[in-house]
Amino acid sequence: MTDPTTGMSNPEPQAARKPPASSVGVLGWLRGNLFNGWFNSLLTILALYLLWQVVPPLFNWLFFDAIWANVPAEVCRENREGACWAFIRERYRLILFGTYPFDQQWRPLVGVLMLLAVIGFSCFRRFWRPWLGLVWLGALAIYLTLLGGGVFGLTPVRSDLWGGLPLTLLLAVVGIVVAFPLSLLLALGRRAENMPIVKAICVGYIELIRGVPLISLLFMASFMLPLFMPTGVTIDALIRAQVAIIVFVSSYLSEVIRGGLQALPRGQYEGAQAMGLTYWQMQRKIILPQAIKISIPPIVNTYLGMFKDTSLVAIVSLTDLLLATRQSFADPEWRQFFVEGYVFIACIYWSFCFFMSKYSQHLERALSTGHKT
Amino acid sequence: MTDQAERRAGARSQPPQQATPIWRDPRTRAIIWQVLILGGIIALAAYLVHNTLVNLEARSIRTGFGFFEQEAGFAIGESTFIDYRASDSYGKAFAVGLLNTLRVSLIGIVLATLIGVVMGIARLSSNWLVAKLASVYVEVMRNIPLLLQLFFWYGAISFLLPAVRDALNLMPGVFLSKAGLQYAVPVGHPVHPWMGLAFLAGIGGCVLYYRWAKKRQAETGVEPRLGLPLTGILVGLPGLVWLIGGAPVAMNVPEFGTFNYQGGASVTPEFLALLLGLTFYTAGFLAEIVRAGILAVPHGQTEAASAIGLRRGQVLRLVLLPQALRIIVPPTTSQYLNLTKNSSLAVAIGYPDLVSVANTSLNQTGQAIECISIMMACYLTISLTISFFMNWYNRRIALVER
């Protein structure tokens, strides 16, 4: 059968052939993603070699050769192959709760669980209502009552005995709650063009704080703040560190919020003014809701940084999660198992931070409605 | 916003019978608010200064920087460029601390940039395994507090590594042990300064060659080769001087003496731990910045550049990098600043940086205000210098819009 115009044979239509076996399935994926080209093949082989060198010994140390049973330190010292999780079993309450009175440790535990519940609750956008702020303040009040005691028949516990994870969370949560309104004011102040003095004060504050390390602020809070107070007034070490953290975070946070404010089109300001709103009405009803919405993902990132930075209070001798861990292997018997301790709290820090960074990425996608600029 | 408010206020005050009351005039209100706020701040400051003076009097601490001349009386484990002894003054101790901060920050910035760029590109690799490994690195480093990482490195070096006498011999002439890192350096030779001069001359030669190449390209349309000749000039000139000087190859290799290594150069465990921590931590952040910067340049740019006949290197140098750098530079600046500020965590592991020296001096003299102000002033200066330099660079590469 020949086509009269082209003179070529016109075969019967055939079913499409399957792609070659080397481009589909596991083989195809391997070819496409690991062995496309000599350079990638070389990289794959190198990476596999590296994994083979690192992963099996690591897993052996972490799991298979590790001691999980509750045994004394001597047994652990004899097992040189694997990790000694007996150390964590022995000391986990010291690591998690620091020097908090042993028989009262259910209080920080309840408090931490409640805070985690409130944090989880706040992650849902449908609860982003004004009353959420009140929920946070209430949760914080209950938390402080639980830790401090003195009322409802709870034994009073001095704040210098608070420690471990509850202290880390306290520093972070109070930092979040207090630094936010402060940084709003700073951001608005920095953009107040008709008040040059206020603007200069805000710029000076923000740039000064952002230019120095947090540790210098912590030193300032522990050595200079007592000098600033009238004679006879002493401030609790915890409050001093908390003030330093709030001061530090608020300057970074205000720059994030300023970014959101700058991203709003001018028309929003002009429209609000045309409707005759006052400055605060305009900010509250028109500007801030939009500006904060834009800057929520970087705000979460700033909080993530702050959560990690709370570990610096260990340098000024507050028994947070990090310092409590260091104290847990202070006695020579367990001295050599510091790696296990660090791995344990690294997992705690990592879970919090990883969750926050994933959540901020999720928000970035969920909130992007094309409103920027 | 201001003009609008003023115009509105002006327009309303036009009819004489309805003059705006003075307390409703935005300009007057702005002035009143500012006076109130400024007054409040000044009052607060005066109150704090008064308290401070009373407290200082009560503790009989003399203010002022007079103690800078006094004998410090504490030894500093390592000092670069300055020969410091315990009998030297506090001022000199602060200078040593500052130099130590700068040393670890500079080396850290260079290493973190190298690792960060490699990891950022690796995360975009078409090789699935490499990309996954790089993202594991980034997620682990970014989500664990730096101080914890520093403690870990310091513990690992000072506890898990072998003792000095059984040091790990990583490469010929490089020894790693609890005492830090010992490595061989070339024995001082009169030809070394000349090699430095030759290198500087090589930079000059490169500039001249580059100008000639541009001129030649403008005249003939053919771009002469750049990579090989430029490298040749940079490496060749010092190499030639080295050969003329008799090609000295003598190395000062560390030898294990009675208690410790003699000769060679060494790095303390504190410095090593701080450098490792800062580098790996910051590299995690830099990798994300590099990745975001490269992803932000649309693929069409590469295709268009290839379509007009640019070579691969030219596509990278002339089209991709200028656009990616514009996005990469500002966040990189703040990471460099962060690294410098984070080097202050040295105090936790005993590396004698600025904060650590200030802390010791503060505890010895009780001059809290002076020591902390000096420390803050130094960091502010460093921060402002780095941001000034990077802003200048950023303006140079910024998009010029017409």
XYZ file of C-alpha atoms in Angstrom, chain B residues 162-309:
148
model
C 44.076 11.291 71.687
C 46.632 12.802 74.058
C 49.520 14.823 72.685
C 51.977 11.914 72.565
C 49.631 9.782 70.405
C 48.490 12.656 68.179
C 46.656 11.750 64.970
C 48.958 12.289 62.013
C 46.442 13.514 59.435
C 48.959 14.425 56.753
C 52.740 14.530 56.781
C 53.559 17.364 59.180
C 50.007 17.853 60.510
C 49.152 16.561 63.996
C 45.771 16.675 65.727
C 45.426 16.007 69.440
C 43.947 17.277 72.689
C 46.499 20.066 72.520
C 45.026 21.345 69.264
C 46.436 21.287 65.772
C 50.173 21.353 65.052
C 51.332 21.863 61.477
C 54.523 22.415 59.561
C 55.407 25.811 58.106
C 58.213 26.736 55.713
C 61.416 27.806 57.452
C 61.893 31.561 57.192
C 64.002 32.431 54.141
C 65.062 35.799 52.670
C 63.200 34.953 49.465
C 59.739 35.000 51.129
C 59.285 38.795 51.264
C 60.362 38.960 47.616
C 57.724 36.352 46.749
C 55.131 38.556 48.422
C 56.279 41.499 46.338
C 56.138 39.334 43.220
C 52.555 38.396 44.054
C 51.610 42.073 44.346
C 53.347 42.727 41.035
C 51.350 39.794 39.635
C 48.085 41.493 40.638
C 49.249 44.613 38.812
C 50.151 42.476 35.789
C 46.686 40.916 35.820
C 45.029 44.341 35.747
C 47.238 45.392 32.798
C 46.539 42.138 30.936
C 42.782 42.478 31.551
C 42.817 46.057 30.156
C 44.785 44.903 27.107
C 42.335 42.018 26.593
C 39.321 44.349 26.723
C 40.957 46.736 24.246
C 41.825 43.865 21.938
C 38.252 42.569 22.129
C 36.899 46.016 21.282
C 39.207 46.237 18.251
C 38.959 42.735 16.829
C 35.773 41.305 18.372
C 37.688 38.273 19.586
C 38.004 37.949 23.326
C 41.499 36.729 24.270
C 41.652 33.920 26.835
C 41.479 35.174 30.393
C 41.539 32.308 32.893
C 44.827 30.638 32.067
C 46.988 33.752 31.503
C 45.688 35.460 34.658
C 46.336 32.383 36.826
C 49.713 32.036 35.157
C 50.728 35.578 36.033
C 49.480 35.265 39.630
C 51.164 31.922 40.341
C 54.069 32.161 37.926
C 55.700 35.373 39.147
C 56.098 34.312 42.804
C 57.095 30.843 41.598
C 59.806 32.308 39.403
C 61.155 34.402 42.280
C 61.129 31.259 44.432
C 63.157 29.391 41.820
C 65.638 32.286 41.444
C 65.990 32.428 45.247
C 67.297 28.841 45.193
C 63.930 27.080 45.682
C 64.118 26.652 49.477
C 62.008 23.650 50.571
C 63.027 23.396 54.225
C 59.960 22.979 56.457
C 59.717 23.621 60.161
C 58.034 20.337 61.143
C 56.589 19.975 64.656
C 58.572 17.363 66.601
C 57.343 15.689 69.752
C 59.610 16.793 72.589
C 59.430 15.776 76.221
C 55.933 17.031 76.924
C 54.725 18.798 73.852
C 55.390 19.534 70.216
C 58.305 21.810 69.410
C 58.536 23.866 66.243
C 56.023 24.387 63.473
C 52.912 26.411 64.030
C 49.979 25.502 66.229
C 46.331 26.251 66.803
C 44.846 25.932 70.297
C 41.885 23.607 70.921
C 39.769 26.629 71.905
C 40.452 28.384 68.621
C 39.845 25.200 66.675
C 36.512 24.522 68.405
C 35.334 28.098 67.935
C 36.375 28.130 64.300
C 34.684 24.799 63.542
C 31.471 25.830 65.294
C 31.239 29.273 63.691
C 32.150 27.982 60.236
C 29.745 25.040 60.095
C 26.890 26.985 61.685
C 27.170 30.033 59.426
C 27.798 27.903 56.335
C 24.354 26.358 56.849
C 22.746 29.788 56.572
C 24.960 30.886 53.678
C 24.037 27.731 51.755
C 20.364 28.686 51.909
C 21.151 32.235 50.767
C 23.230 31.023 47.822
C 20.536 28.549 46.847
C 17.795 31.190 46.970
C 19.947 33.588 44.949
C 20.618 31.084 42.183
C 16.988 29.951 42.073
C 15.857 33.556 41.709
C 17.515 33.938 38.288
C 15.021 32.592 35.728
C 16.201 29.721 33.547
C 15.349 31.794 30.468
C 18.368 33.974 31.243
C 20.717 31.011 30.811
C 18.979 29.931 27.615
C 18.981 33.435 26.147
C 22.650 33.892 27.001
C 23.543 30.596 25.323
C 21.378 31.549 22.348
C 23.403 34.691 21.674
C 26.516 32.528 21.607
